[in-house]
PDB file of C-alpha atoms in Angstrom:
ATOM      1  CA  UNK A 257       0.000   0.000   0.000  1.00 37.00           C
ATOM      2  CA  UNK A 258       0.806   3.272  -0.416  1.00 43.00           C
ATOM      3  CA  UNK A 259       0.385   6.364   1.770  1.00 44.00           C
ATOM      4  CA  UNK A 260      -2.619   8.950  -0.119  1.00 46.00           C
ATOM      5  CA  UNK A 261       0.208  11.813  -0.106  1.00 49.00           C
ATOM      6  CA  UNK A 262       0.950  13.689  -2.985  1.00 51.00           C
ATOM      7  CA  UNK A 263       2.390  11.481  -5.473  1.00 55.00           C
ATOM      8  CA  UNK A 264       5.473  12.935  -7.428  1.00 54.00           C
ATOM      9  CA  UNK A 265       5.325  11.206 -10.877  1.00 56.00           C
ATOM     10  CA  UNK A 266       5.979  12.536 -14.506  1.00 57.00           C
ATOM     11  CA  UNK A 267       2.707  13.267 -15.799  1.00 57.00           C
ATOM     12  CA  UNK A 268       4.514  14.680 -19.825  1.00 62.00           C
ATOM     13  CA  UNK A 269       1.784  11.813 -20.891  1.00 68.00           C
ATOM     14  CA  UNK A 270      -0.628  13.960 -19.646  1.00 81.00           C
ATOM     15  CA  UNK A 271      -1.817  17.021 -20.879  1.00 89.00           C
ATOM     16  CA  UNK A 272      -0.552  19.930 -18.934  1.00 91.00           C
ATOM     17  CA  UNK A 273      -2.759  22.482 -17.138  1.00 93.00           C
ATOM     18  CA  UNK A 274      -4.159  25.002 -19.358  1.00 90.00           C
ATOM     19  CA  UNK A 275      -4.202  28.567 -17.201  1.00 93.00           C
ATOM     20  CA  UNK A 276      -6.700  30.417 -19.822  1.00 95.00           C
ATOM     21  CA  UNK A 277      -8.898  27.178 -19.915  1.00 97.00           C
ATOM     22  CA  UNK A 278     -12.821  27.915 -19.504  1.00 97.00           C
ATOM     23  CA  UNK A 279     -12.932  27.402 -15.701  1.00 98.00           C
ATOM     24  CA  UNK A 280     -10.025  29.214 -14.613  1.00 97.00           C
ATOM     25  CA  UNK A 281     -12.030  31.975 -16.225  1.00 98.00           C
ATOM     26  CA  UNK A 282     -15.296  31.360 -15.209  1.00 98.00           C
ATOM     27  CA  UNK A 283     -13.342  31.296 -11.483  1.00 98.00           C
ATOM     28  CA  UNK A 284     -11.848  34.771 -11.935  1.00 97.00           C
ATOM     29  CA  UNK A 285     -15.382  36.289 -12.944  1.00 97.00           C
ATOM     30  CA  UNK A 286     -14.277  36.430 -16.203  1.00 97.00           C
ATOM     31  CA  UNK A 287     -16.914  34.377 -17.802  1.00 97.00           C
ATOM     32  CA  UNK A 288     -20.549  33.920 -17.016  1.00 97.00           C
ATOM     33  CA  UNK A 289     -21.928  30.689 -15.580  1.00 97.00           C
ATOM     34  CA  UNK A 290     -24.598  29.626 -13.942  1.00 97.00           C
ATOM     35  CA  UNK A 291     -23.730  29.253 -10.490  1.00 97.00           C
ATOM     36  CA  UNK A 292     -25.832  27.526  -8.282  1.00 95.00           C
ATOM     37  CA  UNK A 293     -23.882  26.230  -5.475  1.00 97.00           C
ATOM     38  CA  UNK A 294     -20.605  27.338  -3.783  1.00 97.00           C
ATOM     39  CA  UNK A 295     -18.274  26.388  -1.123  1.00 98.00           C
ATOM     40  CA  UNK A 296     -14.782  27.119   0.443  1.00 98.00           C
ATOM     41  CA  UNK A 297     -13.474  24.945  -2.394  1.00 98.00           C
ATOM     42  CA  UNK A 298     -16.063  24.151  -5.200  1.00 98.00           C
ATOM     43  CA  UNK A 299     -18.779  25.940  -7.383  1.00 98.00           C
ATOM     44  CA  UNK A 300     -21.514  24.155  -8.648  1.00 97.00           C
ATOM     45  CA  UNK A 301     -22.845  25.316 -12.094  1.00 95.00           C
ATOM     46  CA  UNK A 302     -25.278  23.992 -14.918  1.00 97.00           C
ATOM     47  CA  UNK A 303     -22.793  22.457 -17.812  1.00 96.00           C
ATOM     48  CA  UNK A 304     -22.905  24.871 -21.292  1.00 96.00           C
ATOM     49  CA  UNK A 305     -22.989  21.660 -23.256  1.00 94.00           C
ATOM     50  CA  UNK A 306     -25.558  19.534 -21.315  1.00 95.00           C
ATOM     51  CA  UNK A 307     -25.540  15.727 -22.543  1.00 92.00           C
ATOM     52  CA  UNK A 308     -29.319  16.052 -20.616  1.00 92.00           C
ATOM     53  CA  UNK A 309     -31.536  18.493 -18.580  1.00 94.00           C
ATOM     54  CA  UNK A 310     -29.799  19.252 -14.952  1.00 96.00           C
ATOM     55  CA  UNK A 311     -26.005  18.073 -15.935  1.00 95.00           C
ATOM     56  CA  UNK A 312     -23.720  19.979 -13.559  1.00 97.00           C
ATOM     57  CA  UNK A 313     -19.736  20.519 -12.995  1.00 97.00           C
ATOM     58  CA  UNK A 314     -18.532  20.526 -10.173  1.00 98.00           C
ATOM     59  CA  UNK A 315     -14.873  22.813 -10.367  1.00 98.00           C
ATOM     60  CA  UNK A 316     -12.304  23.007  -7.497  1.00 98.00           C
ATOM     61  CA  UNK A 317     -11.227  26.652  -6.599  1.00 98.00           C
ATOM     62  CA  UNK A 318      -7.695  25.034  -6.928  1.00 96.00           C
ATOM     63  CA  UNK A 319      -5.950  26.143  -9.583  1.00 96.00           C
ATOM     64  CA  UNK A 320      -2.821  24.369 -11.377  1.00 95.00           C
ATOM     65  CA  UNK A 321      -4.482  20.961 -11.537  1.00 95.00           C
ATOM     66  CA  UNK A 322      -4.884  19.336 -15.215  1.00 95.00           C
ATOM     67  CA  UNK A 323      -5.972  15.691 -13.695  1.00 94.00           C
ATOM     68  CA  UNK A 324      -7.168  14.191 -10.698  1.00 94.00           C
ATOM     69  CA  UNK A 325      -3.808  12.104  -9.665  1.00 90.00           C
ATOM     70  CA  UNK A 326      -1.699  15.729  -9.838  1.00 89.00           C
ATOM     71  CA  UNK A 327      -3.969  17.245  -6.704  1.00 93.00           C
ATOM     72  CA  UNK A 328      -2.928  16.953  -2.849  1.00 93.00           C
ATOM     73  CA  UNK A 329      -5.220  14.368  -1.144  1.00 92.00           C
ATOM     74  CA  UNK A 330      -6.749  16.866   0.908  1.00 95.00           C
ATOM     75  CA  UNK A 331      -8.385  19.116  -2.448  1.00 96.00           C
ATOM     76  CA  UNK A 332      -9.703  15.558  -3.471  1.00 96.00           C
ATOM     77  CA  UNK A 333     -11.603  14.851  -0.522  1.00 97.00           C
ATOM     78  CA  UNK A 334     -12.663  18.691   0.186  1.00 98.00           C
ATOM     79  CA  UNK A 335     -13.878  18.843  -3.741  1.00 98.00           C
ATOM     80  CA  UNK A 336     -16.074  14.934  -3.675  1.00 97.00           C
ATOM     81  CA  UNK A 337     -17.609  16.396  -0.490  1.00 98.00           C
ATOM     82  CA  UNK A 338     -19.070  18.874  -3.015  1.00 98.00           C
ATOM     83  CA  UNK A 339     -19.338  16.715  -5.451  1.00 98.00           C
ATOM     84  CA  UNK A 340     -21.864  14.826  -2.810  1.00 97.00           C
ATOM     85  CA  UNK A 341     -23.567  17.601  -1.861  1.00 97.00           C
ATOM     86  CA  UNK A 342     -23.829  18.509  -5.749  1.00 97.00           C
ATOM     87  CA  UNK A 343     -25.580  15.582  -6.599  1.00 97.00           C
ATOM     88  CA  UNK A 344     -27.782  15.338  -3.489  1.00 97.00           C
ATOM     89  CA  UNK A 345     -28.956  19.005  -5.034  1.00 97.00           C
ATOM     90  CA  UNK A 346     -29.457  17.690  -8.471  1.00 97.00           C
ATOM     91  CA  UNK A 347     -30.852  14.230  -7.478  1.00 97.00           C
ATOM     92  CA  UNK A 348     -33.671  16.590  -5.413  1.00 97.00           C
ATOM     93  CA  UNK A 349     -34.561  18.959  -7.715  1.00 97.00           C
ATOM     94  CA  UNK A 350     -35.104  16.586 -10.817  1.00 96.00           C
ATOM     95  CA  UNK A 351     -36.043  14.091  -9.071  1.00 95.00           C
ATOM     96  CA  UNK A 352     -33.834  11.624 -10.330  1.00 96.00           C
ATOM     97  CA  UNK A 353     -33.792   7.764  -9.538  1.00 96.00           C
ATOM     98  CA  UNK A 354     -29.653   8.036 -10.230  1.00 95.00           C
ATOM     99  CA  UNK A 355     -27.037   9.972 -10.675  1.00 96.00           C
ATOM    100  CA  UNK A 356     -23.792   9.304 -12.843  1.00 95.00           C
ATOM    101  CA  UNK A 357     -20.870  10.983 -11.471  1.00 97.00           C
ATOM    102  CA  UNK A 358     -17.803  11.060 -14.102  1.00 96.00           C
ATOM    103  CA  UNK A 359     -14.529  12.601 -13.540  1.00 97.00           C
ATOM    104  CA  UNK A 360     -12.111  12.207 -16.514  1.00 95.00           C
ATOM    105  CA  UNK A 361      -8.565  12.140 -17.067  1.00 94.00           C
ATOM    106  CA  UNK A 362      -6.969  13.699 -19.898  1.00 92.00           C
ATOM    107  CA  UNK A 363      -7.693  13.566 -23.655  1.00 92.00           C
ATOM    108  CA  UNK A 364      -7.932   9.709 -24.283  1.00 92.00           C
ATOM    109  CA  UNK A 365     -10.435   9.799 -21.603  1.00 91.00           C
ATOM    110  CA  UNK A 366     -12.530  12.321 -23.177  1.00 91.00           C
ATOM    111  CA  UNK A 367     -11.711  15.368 -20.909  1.00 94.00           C
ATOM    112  CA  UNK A 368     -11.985  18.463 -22.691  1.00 95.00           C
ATOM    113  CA  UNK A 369     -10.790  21.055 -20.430  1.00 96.00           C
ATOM    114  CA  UNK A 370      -7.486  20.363 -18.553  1.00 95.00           C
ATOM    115  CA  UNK A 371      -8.779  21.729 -15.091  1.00 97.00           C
ATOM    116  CA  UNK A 372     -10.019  19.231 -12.767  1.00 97.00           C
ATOM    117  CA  UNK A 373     -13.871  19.139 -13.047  1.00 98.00           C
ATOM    118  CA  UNK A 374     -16.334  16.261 -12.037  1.00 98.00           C
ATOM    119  CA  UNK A 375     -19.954  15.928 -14.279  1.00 97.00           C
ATOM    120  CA  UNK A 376     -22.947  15.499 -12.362  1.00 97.00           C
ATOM    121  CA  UNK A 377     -25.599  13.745 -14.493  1.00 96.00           C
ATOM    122  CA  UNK A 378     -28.892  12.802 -13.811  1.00 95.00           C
ATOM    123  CA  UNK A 379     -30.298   9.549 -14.494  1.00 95.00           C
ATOM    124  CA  UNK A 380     -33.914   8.610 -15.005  1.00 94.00           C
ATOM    125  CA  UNK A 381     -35.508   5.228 -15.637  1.00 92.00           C
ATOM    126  CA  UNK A 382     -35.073   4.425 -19.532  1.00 89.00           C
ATOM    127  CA  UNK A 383     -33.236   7.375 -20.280  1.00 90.00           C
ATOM    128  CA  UNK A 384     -31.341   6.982 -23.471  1.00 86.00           C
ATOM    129  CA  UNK A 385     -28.349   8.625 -22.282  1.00 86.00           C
ATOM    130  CA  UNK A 386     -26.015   5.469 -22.945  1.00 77.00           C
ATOM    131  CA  UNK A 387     -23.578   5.628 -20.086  1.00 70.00           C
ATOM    132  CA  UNK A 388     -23.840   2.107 -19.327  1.00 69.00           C
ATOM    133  CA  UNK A 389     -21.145  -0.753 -18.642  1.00 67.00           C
ATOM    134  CA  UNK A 390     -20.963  -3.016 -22.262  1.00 70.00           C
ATOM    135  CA  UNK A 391     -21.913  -6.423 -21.932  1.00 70.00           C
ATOM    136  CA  UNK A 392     -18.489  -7.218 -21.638  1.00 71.00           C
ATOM    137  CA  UNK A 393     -18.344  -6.106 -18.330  1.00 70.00           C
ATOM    138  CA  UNK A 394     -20.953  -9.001 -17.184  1.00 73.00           C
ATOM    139  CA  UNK A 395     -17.955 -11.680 -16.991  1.00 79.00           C
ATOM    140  CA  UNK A 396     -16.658 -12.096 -13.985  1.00 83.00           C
ATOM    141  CA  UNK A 397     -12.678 -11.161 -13.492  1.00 85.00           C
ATOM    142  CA  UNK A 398     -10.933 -14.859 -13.914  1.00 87.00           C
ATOM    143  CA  UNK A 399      -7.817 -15.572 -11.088  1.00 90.00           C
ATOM    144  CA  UNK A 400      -4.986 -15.126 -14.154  1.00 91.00           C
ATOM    145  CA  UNK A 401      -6.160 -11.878 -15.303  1.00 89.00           C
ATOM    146  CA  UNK A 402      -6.597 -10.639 -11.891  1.00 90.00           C
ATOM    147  CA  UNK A 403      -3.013 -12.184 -10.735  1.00 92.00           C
ATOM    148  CA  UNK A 404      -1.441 -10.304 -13.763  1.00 92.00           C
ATOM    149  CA  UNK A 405      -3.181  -6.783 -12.836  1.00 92.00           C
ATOM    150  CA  UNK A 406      -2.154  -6.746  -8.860  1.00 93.00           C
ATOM    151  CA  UNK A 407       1.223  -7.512  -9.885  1.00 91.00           C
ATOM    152  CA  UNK A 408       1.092  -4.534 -12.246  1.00 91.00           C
ATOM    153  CA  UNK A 409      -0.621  -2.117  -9.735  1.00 89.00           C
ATOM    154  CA  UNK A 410       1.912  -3.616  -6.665  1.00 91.00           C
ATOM    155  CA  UNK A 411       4.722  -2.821  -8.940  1.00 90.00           C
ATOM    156  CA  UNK A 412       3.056   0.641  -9.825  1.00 86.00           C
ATOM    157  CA  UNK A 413       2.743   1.644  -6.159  1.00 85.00           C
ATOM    158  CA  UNK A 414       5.980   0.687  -5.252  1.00 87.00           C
ATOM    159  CA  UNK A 415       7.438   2.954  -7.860  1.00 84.00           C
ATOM    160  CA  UNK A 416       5.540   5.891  -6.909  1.00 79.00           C
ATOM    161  CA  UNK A 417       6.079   5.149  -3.398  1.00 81.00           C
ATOM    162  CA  UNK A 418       9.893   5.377  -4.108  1.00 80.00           C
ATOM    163  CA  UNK A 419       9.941   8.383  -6.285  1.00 76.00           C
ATOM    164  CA  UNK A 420       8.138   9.820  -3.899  1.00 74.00           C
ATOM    165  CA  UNK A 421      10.191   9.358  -0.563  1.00 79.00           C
ATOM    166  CA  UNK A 422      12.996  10.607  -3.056  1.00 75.00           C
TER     167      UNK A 422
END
């Protein structure tokens, strides 16, 4: 295991943090939004480009932060406490039987903007949103597969443990 510190790893596969991206501007009152819930270390706002009535961002105050992985522990927790409180908001208002909660990481993962954000969609029965597992995902992990991946996520930690106690 390894400690939930700040990890110190080479993210140059990564896009880098854009300063002039949308929400660094939308944070500095630059751009209009539409605000509708705000902490120490979050706003809540309606997304421009809703994929369906009600989707929400959730954007960290914190600045400097292209992914998730690159933020100290302690901004992660403080921004999925608003993320929870976020999607209890949306989840009351609509009315929603579920809520997807998707936080992607860099461009292969479909993230857009390269400032930490997490999407807040609402989920009603037989919606035709399409953000459901493929049937793939229906077989159960076999002991060989599983074997091969903990060795490649023990050696993983191990190296980020090290580079980061050096």
């Amino acid at each position: 295991w390894i400690e939930p510190r700040r990890l110190r790893v080479d993210w140059s596969a990564m896009e880098p943090y854009d300063s002039g991206n949308v929400f660094a501007k939308i944070l500095d009152g630059e751009l209009p939004c539409n605000r509708f819930y705000e902490s120490e270390y979050s706003i809540g706002i309606l997304d421009a480009f809703p994929v369906c009535r009600g989707h929400a961002l959730v954007i960290p105050k914190a600045k400097g932060y292209a992914n998730i992985m690159s933020m100290p522990p302690e901004t992660v927790g403080h921004l999925f406490q608003d993320v929870a409180r976020v999607s209890a908001i949306v989840q009351k208002a609509l009315g929603a039987s579920g809520i997807n909660i998707v936080q992607n990481n860099g461009k292969s993962s479909g993230q857009e903007v390269f400032h930490v954000h997490v999407h807040i969609i609402p989920r009603f029965k037989d919606d035709e949103l399409g953000l459901r597992f493929p049937p793939s995902a229906k077989e159960m992990l076999n002991a060989d597969s599983a074997g091969e991946l903990l060795t490649s996520f023990n050696e993983a930690a191990a190296s980020l443990k090290e580079a980061e106690d050096n």
